[in-house]
PDB file of C-alpha atoms in Angstrom:
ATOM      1  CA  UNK H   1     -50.879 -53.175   7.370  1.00 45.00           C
ATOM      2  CA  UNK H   2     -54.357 -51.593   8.330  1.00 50.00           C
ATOM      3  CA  UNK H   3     -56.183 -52.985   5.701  1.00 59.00           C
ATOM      4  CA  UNK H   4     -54.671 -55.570   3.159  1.00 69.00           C
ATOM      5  CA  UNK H   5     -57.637 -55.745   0.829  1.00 77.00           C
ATOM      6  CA  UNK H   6     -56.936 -51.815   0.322  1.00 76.00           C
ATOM      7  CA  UNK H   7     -53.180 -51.986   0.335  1.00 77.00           C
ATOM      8  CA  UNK H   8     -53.682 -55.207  -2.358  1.00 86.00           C
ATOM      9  CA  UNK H   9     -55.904 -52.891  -4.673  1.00 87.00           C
ATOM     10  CA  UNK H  10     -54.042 -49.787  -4.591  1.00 84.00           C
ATOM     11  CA  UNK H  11     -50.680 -51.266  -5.356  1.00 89.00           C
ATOM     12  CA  UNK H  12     -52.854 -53.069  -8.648  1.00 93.00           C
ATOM     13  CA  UNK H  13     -54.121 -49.906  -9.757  1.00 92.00           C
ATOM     14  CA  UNK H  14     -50.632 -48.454  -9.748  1.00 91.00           C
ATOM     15  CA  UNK H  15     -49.083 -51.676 -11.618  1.00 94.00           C
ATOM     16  CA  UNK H  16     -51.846 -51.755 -13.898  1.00 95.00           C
ATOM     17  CA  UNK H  17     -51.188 -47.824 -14.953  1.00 94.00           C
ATOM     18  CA  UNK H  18     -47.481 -48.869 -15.066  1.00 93.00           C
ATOM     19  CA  UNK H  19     -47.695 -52.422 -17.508  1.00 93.00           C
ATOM     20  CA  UNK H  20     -49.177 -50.890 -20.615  1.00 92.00           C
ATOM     21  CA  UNK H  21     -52.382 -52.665 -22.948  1.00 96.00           C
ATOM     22  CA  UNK H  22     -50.494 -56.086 -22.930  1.00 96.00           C
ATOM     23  CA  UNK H  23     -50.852 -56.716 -19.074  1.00 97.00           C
ATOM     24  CA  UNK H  24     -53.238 -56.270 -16.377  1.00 97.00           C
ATOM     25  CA  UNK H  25     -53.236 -56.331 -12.890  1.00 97.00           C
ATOM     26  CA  UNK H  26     -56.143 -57.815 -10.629  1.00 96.00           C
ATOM     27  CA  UNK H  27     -56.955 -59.024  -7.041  1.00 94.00           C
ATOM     28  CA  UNK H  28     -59.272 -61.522  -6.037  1.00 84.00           C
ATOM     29  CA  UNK H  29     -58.906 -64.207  -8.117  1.00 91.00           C
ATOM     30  CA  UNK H  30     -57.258 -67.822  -7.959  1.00 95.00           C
ATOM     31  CA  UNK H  31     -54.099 -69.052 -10.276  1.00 97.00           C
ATOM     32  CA  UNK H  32     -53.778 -72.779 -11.181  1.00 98.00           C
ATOM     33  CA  UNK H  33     -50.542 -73.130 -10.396  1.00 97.00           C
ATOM     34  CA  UNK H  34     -51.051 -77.118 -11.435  1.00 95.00           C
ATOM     35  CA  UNK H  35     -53.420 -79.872 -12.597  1.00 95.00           C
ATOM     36  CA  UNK H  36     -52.029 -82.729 -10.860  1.00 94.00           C
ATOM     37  CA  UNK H  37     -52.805 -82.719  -8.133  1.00 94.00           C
ATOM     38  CA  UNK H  38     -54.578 -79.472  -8.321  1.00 95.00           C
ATOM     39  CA  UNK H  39     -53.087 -76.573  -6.871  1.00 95.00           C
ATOM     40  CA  UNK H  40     -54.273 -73.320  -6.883  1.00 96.00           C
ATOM     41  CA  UNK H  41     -53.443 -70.281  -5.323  1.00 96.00           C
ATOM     42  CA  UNK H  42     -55.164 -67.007  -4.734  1.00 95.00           C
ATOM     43  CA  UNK H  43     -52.291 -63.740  -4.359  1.00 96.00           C
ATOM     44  CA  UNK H  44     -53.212 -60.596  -3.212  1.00 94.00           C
ATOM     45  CA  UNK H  45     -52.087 -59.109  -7.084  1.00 96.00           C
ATOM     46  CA  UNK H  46     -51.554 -60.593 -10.055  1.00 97.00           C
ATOM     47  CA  UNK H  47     -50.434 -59.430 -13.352  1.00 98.00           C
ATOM     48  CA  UNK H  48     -51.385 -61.661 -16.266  1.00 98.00           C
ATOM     49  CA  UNK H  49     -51.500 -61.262 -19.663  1.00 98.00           C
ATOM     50  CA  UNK H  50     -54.238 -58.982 -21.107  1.00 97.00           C
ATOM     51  CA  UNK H  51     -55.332 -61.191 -23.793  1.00 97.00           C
ATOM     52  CA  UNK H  52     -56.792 -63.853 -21.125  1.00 97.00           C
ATOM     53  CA  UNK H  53     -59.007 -61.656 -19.113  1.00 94.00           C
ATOM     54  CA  UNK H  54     -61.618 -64.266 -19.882  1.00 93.00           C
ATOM     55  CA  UNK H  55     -60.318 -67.125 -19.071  1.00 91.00           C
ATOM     56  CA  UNK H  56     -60.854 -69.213 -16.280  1.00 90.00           C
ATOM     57  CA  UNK H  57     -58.828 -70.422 -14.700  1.00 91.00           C
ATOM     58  CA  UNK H  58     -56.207 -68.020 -14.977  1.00 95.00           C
ATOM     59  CA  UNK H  59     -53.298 -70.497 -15.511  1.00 97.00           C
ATOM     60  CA  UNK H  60     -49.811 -69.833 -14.102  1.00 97.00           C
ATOM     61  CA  UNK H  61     -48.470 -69.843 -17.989  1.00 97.00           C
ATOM     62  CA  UNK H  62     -50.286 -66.501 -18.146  1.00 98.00           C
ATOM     63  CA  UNK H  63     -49.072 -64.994 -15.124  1.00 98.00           C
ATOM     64  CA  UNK H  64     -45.872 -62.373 -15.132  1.00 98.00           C
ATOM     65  CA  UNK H  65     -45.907 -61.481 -11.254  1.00 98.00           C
ATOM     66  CA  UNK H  66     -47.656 -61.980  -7.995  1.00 98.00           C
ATOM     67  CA  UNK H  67     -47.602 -59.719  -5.045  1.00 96.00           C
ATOM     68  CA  UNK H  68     -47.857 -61.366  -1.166  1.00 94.00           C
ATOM     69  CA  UNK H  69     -49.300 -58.363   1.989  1.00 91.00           C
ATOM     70  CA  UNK H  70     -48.040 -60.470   4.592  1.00 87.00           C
ATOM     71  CA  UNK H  71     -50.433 -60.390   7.480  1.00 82.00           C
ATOM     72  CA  UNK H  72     -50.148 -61.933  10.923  1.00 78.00           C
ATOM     73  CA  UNK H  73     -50.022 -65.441  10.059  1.00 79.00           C
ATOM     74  CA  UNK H  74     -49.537 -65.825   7.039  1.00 78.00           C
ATOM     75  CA  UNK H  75     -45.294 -65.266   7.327  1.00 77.00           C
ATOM     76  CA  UNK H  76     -44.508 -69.008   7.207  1.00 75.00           C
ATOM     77  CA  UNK H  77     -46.789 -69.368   4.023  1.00 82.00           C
ATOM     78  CA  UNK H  78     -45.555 -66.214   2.300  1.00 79.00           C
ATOM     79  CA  UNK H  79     -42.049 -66.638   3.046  1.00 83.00           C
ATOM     80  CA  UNK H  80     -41.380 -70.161   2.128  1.00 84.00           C
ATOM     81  CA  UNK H  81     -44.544 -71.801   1.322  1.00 90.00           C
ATOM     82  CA  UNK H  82     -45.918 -69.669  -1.355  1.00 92.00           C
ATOM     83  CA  UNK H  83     -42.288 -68.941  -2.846  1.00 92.00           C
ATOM     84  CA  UNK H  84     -41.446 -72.067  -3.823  1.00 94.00           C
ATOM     85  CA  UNK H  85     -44.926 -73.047  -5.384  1.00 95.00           C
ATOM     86  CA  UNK H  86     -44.833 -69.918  -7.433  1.00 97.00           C
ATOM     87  CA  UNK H  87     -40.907 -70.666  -8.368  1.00 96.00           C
ATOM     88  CA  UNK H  88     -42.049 -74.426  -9.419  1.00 95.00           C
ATOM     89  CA  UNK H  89     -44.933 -72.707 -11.383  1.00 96.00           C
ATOM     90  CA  UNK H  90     -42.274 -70.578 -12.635  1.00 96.00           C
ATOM     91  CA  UNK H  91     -44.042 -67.545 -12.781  1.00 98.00           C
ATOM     92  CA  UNK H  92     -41.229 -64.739 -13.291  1.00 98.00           C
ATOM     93  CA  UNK H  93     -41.712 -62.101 -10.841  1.00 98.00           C
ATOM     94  CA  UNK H  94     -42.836 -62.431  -7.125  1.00 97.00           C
ATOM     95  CA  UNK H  95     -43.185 -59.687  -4.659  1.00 96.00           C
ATOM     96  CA  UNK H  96     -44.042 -59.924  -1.002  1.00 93.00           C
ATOM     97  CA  UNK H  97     -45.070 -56.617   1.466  1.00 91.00           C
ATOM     98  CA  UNK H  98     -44.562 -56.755   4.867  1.00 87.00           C
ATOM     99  CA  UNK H  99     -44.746 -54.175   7.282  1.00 81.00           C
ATOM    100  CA  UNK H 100     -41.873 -53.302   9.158  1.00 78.00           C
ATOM    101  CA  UNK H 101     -41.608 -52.357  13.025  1.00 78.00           C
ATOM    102  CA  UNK H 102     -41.506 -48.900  11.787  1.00 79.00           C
ATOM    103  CA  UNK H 103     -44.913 -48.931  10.086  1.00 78.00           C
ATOM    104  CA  UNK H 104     -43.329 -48.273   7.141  1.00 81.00           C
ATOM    105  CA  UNK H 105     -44.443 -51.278   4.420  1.00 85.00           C
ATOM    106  CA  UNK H 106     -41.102 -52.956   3.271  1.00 89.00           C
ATOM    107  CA  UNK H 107     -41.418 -54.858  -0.868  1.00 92.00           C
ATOM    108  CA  UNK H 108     -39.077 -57.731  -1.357  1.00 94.00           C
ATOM    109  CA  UNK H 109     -38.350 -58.493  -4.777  1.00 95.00           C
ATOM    110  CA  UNK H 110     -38.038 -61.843  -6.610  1.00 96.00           C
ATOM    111  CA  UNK H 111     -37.073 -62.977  -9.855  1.00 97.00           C
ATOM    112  CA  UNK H 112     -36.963 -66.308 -11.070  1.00 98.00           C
ATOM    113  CA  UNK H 113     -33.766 -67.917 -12.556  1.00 94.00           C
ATOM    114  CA  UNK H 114     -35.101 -69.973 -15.557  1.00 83.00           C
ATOM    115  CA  UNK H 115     -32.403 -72.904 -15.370  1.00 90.00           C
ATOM    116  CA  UNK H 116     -32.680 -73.678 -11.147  1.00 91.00           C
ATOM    117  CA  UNK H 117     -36.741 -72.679 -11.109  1.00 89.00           C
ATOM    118  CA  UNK H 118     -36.043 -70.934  -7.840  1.00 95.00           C
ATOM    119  CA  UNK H 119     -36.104 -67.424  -7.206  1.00 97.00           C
ATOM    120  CA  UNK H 120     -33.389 -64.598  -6.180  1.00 96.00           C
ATOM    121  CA  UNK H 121     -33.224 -61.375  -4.094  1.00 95.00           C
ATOM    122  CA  UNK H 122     -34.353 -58.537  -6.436  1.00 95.00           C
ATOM    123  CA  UNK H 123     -34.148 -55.099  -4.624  1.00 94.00           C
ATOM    124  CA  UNK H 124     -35.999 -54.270  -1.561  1.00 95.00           C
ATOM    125  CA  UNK H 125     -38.053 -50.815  -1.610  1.00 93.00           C
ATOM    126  CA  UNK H 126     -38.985 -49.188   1.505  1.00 90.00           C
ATOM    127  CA  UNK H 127     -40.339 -45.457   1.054  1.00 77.00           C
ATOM    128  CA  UNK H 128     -40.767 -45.557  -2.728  1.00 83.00           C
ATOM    129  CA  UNK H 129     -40.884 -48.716  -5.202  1.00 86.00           C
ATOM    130  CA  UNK H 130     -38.705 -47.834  -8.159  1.00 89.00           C
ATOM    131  CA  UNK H 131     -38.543 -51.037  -9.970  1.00 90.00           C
ATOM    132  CA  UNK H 132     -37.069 -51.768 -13.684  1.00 89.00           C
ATOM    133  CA  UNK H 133     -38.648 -55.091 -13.762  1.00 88.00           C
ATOM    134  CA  UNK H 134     -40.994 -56.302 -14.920  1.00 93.00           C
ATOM    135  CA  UNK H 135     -41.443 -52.959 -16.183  1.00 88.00           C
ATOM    136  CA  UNK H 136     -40.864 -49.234 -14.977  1.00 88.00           C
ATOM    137  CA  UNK H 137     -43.035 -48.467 -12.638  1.00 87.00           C
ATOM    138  CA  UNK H 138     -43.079 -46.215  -9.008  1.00 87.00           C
ATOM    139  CA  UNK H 139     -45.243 -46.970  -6.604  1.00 84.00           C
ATOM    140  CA  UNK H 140     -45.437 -44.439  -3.189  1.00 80.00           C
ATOM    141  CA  UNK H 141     -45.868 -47.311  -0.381  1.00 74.00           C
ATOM    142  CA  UNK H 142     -47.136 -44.169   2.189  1.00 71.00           C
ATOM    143  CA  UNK H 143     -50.504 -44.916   0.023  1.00 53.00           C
ATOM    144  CA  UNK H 144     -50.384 -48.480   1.181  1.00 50.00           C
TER     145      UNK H 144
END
């Protein structure tokens, strides 16, 4: 993607419109995903629960989805890496952006099965996002 600072802050505008007064949605900040040893992990958006805008750290507890903009690099990390940290933290939701040959950005969806702590295929948006969960929202990727 051109620019995945932009692409991160436009798609958190639009889920932050979308999750109503109990949930906001943020860039730029770091999620303990664990004490021992510390772990802590900075996604591109998070959506965390309103109430603890001012705490800090923002604890994984607190935390309903994170969104991965894949860059050059970073596929290994996003793909498998990051996954399975955020599964073990077992933060519901996880979404990861890439861009496809095409230009056009491609969202994977992720939800987390409570008993095996390890996520599944949600739907995969190219075009428009028109996801149910964790809430209703539509999201245009030609802004991203």
């Amino acid at each position: 993607m051109r620019c995945r600072s932009r692409a991160a802050r436009l798609l958190a505008n639009a889920l932050d419109a979308a999750a109503g007064p109990d949930w906001n949605a943020d860039t730029g900040f770091a999620v303990r995903l664990q004490d021992v040893p510390l772990t802590n992990r900075r996604p591109d958006v998070i959506v965390y629960r309103a109430e603890t805008i001012d705490l800090t750290p923002t604890r994984r507890e607190h935390v309903l989805l994170v969104v991965e903009v894949m860059s050059p690099g970073s596929e290994t990390t996003d793909r498998i890496v990051k996954v399975d940290q955020y599964a073990k933290a077992g933060i519901p939701f996880y979404w990861r952006i890439e861009q496809a040959a095409t230009g056009v950005p491609i969202v994977y969806t992720y939800v987390l099965g409570p008993a095996t702590k390890a996520y599944r295929d949600g739907d995969m948006f190219t075009g428009t996002v028109k996801a149910t969960a964790p809430f209703s929202n539509t999201v245009g990727l030609g802004v991203l």
